[in-house]
Coordinates of C-alpha atoms in Angstrom, one line a residue:
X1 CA 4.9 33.6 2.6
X2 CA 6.3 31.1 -0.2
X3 CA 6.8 27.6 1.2
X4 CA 8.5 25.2 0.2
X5 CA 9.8 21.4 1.0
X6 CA 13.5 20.5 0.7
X7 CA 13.9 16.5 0.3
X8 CA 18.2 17.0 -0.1
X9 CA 20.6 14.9 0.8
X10 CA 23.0 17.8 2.3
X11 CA 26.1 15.4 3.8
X12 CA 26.1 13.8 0.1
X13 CA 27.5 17.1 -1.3
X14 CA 29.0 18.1 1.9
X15 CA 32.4 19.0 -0.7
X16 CA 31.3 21.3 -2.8
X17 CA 31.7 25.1 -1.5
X18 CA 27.9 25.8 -2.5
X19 CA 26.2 23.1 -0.8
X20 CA 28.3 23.9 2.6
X21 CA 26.7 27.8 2.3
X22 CA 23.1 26.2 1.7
X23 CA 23.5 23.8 4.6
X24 CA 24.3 26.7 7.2
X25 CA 21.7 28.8 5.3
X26 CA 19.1 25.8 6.0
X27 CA 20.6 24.8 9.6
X28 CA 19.7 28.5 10.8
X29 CA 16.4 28.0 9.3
X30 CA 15.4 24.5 10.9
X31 CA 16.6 26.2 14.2
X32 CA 12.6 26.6 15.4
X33 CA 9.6 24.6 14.3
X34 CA 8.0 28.3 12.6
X35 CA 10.8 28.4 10.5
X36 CA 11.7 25.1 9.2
X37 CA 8.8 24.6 7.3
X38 CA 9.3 28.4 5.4
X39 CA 12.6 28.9 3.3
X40 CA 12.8 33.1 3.0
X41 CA 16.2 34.7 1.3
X42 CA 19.0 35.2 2.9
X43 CA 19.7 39.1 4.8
X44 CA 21.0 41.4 2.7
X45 CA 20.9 38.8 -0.7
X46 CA 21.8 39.8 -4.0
X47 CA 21.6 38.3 -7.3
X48 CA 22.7 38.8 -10.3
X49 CA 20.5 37.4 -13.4
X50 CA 22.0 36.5 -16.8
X51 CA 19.0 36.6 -19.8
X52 CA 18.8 38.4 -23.3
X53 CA 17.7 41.4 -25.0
X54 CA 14.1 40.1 -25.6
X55 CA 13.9 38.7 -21.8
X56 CA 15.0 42.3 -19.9
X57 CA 12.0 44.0 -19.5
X58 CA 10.2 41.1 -18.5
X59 CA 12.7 40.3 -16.1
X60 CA 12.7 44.0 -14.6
X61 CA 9.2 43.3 -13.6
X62 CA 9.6 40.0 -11.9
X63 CA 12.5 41.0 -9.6
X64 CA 10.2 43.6 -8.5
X65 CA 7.4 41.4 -8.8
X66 CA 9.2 38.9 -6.5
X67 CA 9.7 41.3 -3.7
X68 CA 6.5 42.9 -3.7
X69 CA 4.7 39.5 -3.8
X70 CA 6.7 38.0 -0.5
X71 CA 7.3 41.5 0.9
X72 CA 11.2 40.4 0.2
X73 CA 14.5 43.2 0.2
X74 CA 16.3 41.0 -2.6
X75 CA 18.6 43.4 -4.5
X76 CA 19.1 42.7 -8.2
X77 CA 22.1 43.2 -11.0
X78 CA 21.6 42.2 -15.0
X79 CA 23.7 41.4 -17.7
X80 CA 22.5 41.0 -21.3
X81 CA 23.5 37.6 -22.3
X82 CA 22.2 35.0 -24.7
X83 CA 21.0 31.4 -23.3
X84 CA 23.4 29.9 -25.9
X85 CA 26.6 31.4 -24.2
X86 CA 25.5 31.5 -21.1
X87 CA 26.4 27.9 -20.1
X88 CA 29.7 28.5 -21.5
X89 CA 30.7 31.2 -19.7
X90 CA 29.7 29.4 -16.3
X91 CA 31.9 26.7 -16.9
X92 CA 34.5 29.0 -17.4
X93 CA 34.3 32.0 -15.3
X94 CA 32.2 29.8 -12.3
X95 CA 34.8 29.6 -9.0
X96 CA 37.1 32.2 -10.7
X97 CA 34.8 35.4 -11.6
X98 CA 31.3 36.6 -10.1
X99 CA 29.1 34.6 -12.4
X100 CA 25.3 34.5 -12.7
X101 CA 23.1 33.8 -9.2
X102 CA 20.3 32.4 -11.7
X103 CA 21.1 32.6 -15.6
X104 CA 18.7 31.3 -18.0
X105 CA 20.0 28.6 -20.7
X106 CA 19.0 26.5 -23.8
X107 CA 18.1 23.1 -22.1
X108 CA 20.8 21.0 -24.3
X109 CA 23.6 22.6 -22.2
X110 CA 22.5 21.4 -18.8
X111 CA 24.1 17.9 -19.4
X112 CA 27.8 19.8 -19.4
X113 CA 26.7 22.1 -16.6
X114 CA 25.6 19.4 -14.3
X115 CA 29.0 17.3 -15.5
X116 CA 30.8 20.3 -14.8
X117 CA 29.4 21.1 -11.6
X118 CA 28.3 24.3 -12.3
X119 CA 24.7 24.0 -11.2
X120 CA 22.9 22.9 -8.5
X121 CA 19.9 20.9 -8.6
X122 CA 16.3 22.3 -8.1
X123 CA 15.5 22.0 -4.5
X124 CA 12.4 23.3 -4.2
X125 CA 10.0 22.5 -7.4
X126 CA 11.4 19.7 -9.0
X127 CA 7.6 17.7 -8.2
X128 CA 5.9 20.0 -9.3
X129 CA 8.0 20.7 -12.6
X130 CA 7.2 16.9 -13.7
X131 CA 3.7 17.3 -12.6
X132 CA 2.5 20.0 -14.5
X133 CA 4.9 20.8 -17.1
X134 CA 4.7 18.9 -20.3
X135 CA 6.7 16.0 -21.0
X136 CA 9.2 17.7 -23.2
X137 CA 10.3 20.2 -20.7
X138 CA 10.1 18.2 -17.6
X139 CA 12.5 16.0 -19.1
X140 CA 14.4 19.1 -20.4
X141 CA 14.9 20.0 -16.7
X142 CA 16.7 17.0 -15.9
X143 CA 20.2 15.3 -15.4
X144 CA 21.1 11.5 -14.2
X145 CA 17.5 11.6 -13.4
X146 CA 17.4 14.6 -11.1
X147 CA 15.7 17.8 -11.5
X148 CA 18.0 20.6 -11.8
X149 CA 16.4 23.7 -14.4
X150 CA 13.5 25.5 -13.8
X151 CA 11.2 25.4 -17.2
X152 CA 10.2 29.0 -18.7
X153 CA 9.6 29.0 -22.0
X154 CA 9.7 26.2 -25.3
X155 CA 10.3 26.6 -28.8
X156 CA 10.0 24.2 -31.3
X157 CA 9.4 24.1 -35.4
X158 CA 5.8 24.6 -37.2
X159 CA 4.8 24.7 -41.0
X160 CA 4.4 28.3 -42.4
X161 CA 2.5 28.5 -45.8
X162 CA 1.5 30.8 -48.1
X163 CA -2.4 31.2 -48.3
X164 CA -2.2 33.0 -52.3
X165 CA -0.9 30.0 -53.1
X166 CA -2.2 26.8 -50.9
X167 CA -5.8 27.9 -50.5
X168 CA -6.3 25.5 -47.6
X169 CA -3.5 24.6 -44.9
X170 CA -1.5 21.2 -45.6
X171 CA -3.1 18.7 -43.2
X172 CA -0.2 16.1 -44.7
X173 CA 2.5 16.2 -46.1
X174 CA 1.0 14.0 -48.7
X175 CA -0.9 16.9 -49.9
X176 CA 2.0 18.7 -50.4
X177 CA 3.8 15.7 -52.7
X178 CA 0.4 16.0 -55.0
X179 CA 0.5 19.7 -55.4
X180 CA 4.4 19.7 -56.2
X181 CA 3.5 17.7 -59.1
X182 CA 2.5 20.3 -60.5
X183 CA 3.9 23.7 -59.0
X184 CA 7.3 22.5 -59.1
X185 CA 9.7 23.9 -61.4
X186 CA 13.3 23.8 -60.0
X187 CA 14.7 25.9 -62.7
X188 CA 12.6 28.6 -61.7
X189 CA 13.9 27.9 -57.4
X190 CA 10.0 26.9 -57.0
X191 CA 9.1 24.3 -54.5
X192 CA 6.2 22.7 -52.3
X193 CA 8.3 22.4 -49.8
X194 CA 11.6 23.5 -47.9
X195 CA 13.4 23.0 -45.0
X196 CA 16.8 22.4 -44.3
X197 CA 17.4 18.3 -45.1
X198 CA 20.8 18.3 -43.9
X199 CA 20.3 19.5 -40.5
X200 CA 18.9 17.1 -38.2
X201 CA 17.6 19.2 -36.0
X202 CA 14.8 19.5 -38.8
X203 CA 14.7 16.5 -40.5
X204 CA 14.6 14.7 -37.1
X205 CA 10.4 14.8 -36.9
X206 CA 10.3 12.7 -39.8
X207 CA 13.3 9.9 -38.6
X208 CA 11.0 9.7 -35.1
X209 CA 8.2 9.2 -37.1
X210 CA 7.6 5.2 -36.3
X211 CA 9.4 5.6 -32.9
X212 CA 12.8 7.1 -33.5
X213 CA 15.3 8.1 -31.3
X214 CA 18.3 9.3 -30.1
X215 CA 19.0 8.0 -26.6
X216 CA 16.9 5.9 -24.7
X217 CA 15.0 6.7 -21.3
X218 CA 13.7 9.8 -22.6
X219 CA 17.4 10.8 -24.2
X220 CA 19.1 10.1 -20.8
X221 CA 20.1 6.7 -21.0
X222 CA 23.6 7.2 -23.4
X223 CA 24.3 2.8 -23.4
X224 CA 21.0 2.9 -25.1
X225 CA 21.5 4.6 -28.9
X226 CA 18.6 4.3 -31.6
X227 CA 19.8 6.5 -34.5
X228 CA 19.7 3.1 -36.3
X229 CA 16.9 1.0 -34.7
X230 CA 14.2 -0.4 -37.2
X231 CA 11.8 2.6 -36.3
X232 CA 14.2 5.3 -37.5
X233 CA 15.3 3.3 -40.5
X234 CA 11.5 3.3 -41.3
X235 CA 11.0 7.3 -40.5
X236 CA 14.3 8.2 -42.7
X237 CA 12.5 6.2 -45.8
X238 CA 9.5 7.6 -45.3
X239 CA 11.1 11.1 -45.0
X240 CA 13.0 10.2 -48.7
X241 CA 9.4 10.4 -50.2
X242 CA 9.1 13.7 -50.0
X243 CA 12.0 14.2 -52.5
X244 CA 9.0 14.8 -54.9
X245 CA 8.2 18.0 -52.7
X246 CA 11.4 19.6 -51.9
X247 CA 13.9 18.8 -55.0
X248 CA 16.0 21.8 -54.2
X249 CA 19.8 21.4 -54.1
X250 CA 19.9 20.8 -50.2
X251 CA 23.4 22.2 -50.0
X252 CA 22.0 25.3 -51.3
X253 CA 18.9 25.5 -49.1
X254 CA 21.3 25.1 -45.9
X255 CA 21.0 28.8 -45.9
X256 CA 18.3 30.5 -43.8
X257 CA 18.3 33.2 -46.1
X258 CA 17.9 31.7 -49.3
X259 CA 15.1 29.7 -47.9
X260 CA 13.4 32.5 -46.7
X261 CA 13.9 34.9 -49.5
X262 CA 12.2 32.3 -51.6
X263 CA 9.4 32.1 -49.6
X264 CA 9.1 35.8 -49.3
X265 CA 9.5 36.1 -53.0
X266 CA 6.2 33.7 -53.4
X267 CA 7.9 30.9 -54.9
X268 CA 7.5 28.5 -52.0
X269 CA 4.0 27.5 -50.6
X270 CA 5.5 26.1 -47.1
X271 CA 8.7 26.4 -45.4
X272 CA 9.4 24.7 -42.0
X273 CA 10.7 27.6 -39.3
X274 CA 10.4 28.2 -35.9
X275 CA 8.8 31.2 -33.5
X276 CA 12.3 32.8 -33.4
X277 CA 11.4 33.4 -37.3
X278 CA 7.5 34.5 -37.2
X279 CA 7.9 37.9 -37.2
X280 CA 9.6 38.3 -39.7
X281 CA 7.7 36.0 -41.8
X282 CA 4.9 37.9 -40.9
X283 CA 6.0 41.3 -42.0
X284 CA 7.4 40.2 -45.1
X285 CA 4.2 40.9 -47.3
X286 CA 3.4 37.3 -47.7
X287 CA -0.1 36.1 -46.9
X288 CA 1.0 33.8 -44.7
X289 CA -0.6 31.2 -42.5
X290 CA 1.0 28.7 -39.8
X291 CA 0.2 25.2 -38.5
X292 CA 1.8 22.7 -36.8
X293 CA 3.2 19.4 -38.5
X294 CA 1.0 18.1 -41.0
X295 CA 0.8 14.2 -40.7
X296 CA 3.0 11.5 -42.7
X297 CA 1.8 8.2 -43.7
X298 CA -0.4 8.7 -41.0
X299 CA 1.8 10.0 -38.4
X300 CA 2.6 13.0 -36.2
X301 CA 6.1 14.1 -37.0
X302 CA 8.0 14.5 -33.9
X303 CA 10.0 17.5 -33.8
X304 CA 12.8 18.5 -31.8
X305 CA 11.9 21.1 -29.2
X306 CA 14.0 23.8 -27.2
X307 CA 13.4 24.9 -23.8
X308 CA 15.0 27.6 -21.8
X309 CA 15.8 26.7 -18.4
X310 CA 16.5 29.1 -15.4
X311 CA 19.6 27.5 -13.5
X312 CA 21.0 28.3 -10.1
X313 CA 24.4 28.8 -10.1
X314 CA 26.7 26.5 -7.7
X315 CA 28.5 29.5 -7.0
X316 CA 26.0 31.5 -5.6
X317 CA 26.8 33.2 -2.6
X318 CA 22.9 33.3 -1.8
X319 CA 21.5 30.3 -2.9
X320 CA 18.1 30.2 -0.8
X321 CA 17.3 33.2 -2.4
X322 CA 18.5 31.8 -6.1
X323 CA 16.4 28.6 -5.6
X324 CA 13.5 30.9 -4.9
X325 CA 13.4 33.6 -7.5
X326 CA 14.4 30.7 -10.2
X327 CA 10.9 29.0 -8.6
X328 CA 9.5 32.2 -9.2
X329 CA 10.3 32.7 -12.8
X330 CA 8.8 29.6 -13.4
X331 CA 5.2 29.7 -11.8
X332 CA 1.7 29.7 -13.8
X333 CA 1.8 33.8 -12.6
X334 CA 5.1 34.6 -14.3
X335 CA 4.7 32.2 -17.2
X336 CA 1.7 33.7 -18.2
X337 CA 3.1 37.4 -17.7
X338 CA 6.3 36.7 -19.5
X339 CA 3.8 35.3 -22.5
X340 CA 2.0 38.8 -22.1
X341 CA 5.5 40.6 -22.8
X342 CA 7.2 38.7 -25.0
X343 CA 5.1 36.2 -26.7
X344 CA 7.4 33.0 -25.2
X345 CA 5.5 30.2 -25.0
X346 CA 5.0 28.5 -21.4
X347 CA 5.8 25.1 -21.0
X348 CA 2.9 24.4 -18.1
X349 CA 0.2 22.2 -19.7
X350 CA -3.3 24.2 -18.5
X351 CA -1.3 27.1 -19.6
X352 CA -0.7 26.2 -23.2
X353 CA -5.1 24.8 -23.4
X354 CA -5.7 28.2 -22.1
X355 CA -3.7 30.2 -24.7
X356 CA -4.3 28.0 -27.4
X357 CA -8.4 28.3 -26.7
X358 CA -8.0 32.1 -26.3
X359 CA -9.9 34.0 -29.0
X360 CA -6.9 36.8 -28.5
X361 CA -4.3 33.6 -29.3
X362 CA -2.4 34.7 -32.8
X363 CA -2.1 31.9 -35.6
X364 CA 1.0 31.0 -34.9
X365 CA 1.6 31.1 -31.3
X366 CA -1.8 28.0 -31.6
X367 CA 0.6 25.9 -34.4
X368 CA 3.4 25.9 -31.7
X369 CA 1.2 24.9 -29.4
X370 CA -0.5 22.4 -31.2
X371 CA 3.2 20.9 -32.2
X372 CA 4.5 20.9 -28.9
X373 CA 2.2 18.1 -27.7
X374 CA 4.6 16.1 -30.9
X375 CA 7.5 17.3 -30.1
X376 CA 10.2 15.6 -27.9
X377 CA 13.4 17.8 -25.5
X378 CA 16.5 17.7 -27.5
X379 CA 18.6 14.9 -25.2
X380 CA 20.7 17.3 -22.8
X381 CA 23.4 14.3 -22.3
X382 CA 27.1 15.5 -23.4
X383 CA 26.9 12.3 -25.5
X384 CA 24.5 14.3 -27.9
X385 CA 27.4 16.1 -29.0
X386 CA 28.3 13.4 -31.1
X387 CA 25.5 12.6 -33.0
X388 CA 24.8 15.8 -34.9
X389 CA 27.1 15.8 -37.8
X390 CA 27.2 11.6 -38.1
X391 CA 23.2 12.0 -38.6
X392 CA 23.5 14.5 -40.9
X393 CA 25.9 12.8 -43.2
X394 CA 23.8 9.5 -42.7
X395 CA 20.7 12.2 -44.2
X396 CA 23.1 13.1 -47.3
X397 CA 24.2 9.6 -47.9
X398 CA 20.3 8.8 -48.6
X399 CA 18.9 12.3 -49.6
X400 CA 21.6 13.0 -52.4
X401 CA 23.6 10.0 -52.8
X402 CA 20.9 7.2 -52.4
X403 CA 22.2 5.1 -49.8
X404 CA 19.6 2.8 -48.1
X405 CA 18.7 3.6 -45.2
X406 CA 19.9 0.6 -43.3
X407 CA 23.6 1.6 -44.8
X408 CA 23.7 5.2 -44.1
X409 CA 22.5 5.2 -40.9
X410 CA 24.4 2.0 -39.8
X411 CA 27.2 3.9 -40.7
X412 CA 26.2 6.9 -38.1
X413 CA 25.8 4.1 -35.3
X414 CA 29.3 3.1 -36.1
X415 CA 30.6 6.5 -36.3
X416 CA 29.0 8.2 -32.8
X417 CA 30.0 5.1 -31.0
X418 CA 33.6 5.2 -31.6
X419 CA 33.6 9.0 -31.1
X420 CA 32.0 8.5 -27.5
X421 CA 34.4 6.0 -26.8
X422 CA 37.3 7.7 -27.5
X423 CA 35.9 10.7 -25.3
X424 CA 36.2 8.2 -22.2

């Protein structure tokens, strides 16, 4: 039987629909002293699952998985839909249209579900999730402090590199600023290095260099912004050294494509992307190679990392049975399985040593692990909302136009602030 321990304070949410079906769910339970110590699904439960195309098969075999293990009669509906909408839809549909029991979402989206009410916290893991997950994703799967998502998988950004032309992998960036010298002809679209300067979701490993940061306690704490503290002001300087690397037009190079095709095309020796890219990179004909962040000036860059969360529905007509299958989804067994069948990275620490020590581990699947020990969860606050374009205009004001980086980014401190405040 799967146990579990519930530390909730029921009568604090007494007014929410949801919570008022989990108390009588949990008041039939704590009826004997057998029964209050194991949570089992509701009779006759049924749950319908929200995940993508690359996530269906998997998730075919742990519904059946789940029932078989606990010897449970759980009866299961799917709908193909992408982490990104999911959230979206709800907020929207939740109260007025059958939504998803447990959907799984990209972790920057739970800050607006939890604001919106559409999710209910995790009841039954949330210890263990910041025990034994890594940092990033245990701080991923919370809100005001609270554990609500249930970690499955990470993603984050690694270096890939083209072995014909940089016969050893870049162990910093450094080395790819001496090479460029050199290789660098921008006439001919030939550089050392791209990524995509104007998007901060990239260029944000090298602004968190010295300390960086976006929101304080761990990207909760919105009173608390850094975009222009001394540390990032030192990361975005150091970042405008690599200029020498990566002179492309950075307006040009905002598109995937073009970055790609020149890389494909042989006349880029590294390219920052992300797992969501590998494939392709790897079929392209390039003799290609992949390793996590080399260092700057001495330092790890930090990157920003995504991590898909499995979220229980406030809405759910069954939620003891939600609460458990989202548990499910994210133990070592599943994690590892869902590795096996789609190549997703788990976010569970002993999980990503074993992998990444495996002699069956590919290239790539090691950089991102490697990385993900550097990288830090995208803050999940509605109040991140505001900083992406400010940030990236700061990045232009110094990459293109020059602008210290005390000016331009002083100037994105100004900007995000009155945007928040108008908001409230």
């Amino acid at each position: 039987m799967y146990y579990h321990n519930l530390n909730y304070d029921l009568a604090a949410n007494s007014m929410k629909p949801i919570y008022k079906n989990l108390a009588f769910a949990l008041s039939l339970l704590s009826a004997s002293t057998a029964y209050a110590e194991q949570l089992i699904p509701e009779k006759n439960a049924q749950l319908l699952i929200w995940t993508d195309e690359l996530a269906m098969d998997y998730m075919d075999y742990a519904t059946e998985a789940f029932n078989e293990t606990f010897g449970y009669d759980v009866q299961f509906r799917f709908r193909q839909l992408a982490p990104m909408n999911s959230a979206g839809r709800l907020i929207q549909d939740g109260g007025t249209a059958r939504v998803a029991d447990v959907a799984e979402i990209e972790h920057d989206m739970l800050g607006k579900l939890v604001v919106s009410g559409a999710v209910m916290e995790n009841l039954v893991s949330a210890d263990r999730v910041d025990k034994e997950f890594i940092a990033s994703a245990a701080s991923a799967a919370k809100a005001d402090g609270k554990g609500y998502g249930f970690p499955v998988s990470y993603a984050t950004t690694a270096l890939f590199y083209n072995k014909d032309i940089l016969a050893e992998a870049p162990e910093t960036f450094e080395d790819l600023i001496a090479f460029s010298t050199t290789f660098n002809n921008r006439t001919e679209n030939r550089y050392a290095l791209l990524w995509d300067v104007q998007n901060y979701y990239e260029s944000r490993m090298f602004m968190s260099l010295y300390g960086g940061y976006e929101f304080g306690q761990a990207g909760s704490d919105a009173d608390d912004i850094g975009v222009n503290s001394e540390a990032t002001k030192r990361g975005l300087a150091a970042m405008l050294k690599l200029k020498t690397a990566n002179d492309s037009n950075p307006v040009d190079m905002r598109n995937t494509q073009v970055r790609r095709g020149l890389f494909t095309e042989g006349k880029v020796a590294a390219i920052v992307d992300g797992p969501w890219a590998t494939k392709s990179h790897l079929e392209s004909g390039v003799n290609v190679g992949v390793v996590a962040m080399p260092t700057l000036e001495g330092k790890h860059p930090r990157t920003f990392s995504t991590v898909r969360l499995a979220v229980v529905s406030s809405y759910t007509e069954y939620p003891v049975a939600a609460q458990l299958f989202a548990d499910f989804l994210a133990s070592e067994a599943m994690l590892k399985k869902r590795f096996e069948m789609t190549k997703s990275i788990p976010p569970l620490n002993h999980l990503m040593a074993e992998i990444a020590n495996s002699a069956t581990a590919d290239e790539a699947t090691k950089a991102f692990i490697a990385q993900g020990f550097y990288a830090d969860a995208m803050p999940s606050i509605p109040e991140m909302g505001y900083v992406w374009s400010p940030m990236a205009n700061a990045i232009t004001a110094s990459w293109v136009n020059g602008e210290t980086p005390e000016k331009s980014l002083d100037n994105a401190l100004m900007v995000i602030k009155e945007q928040i405040a108008f908001q409230e």
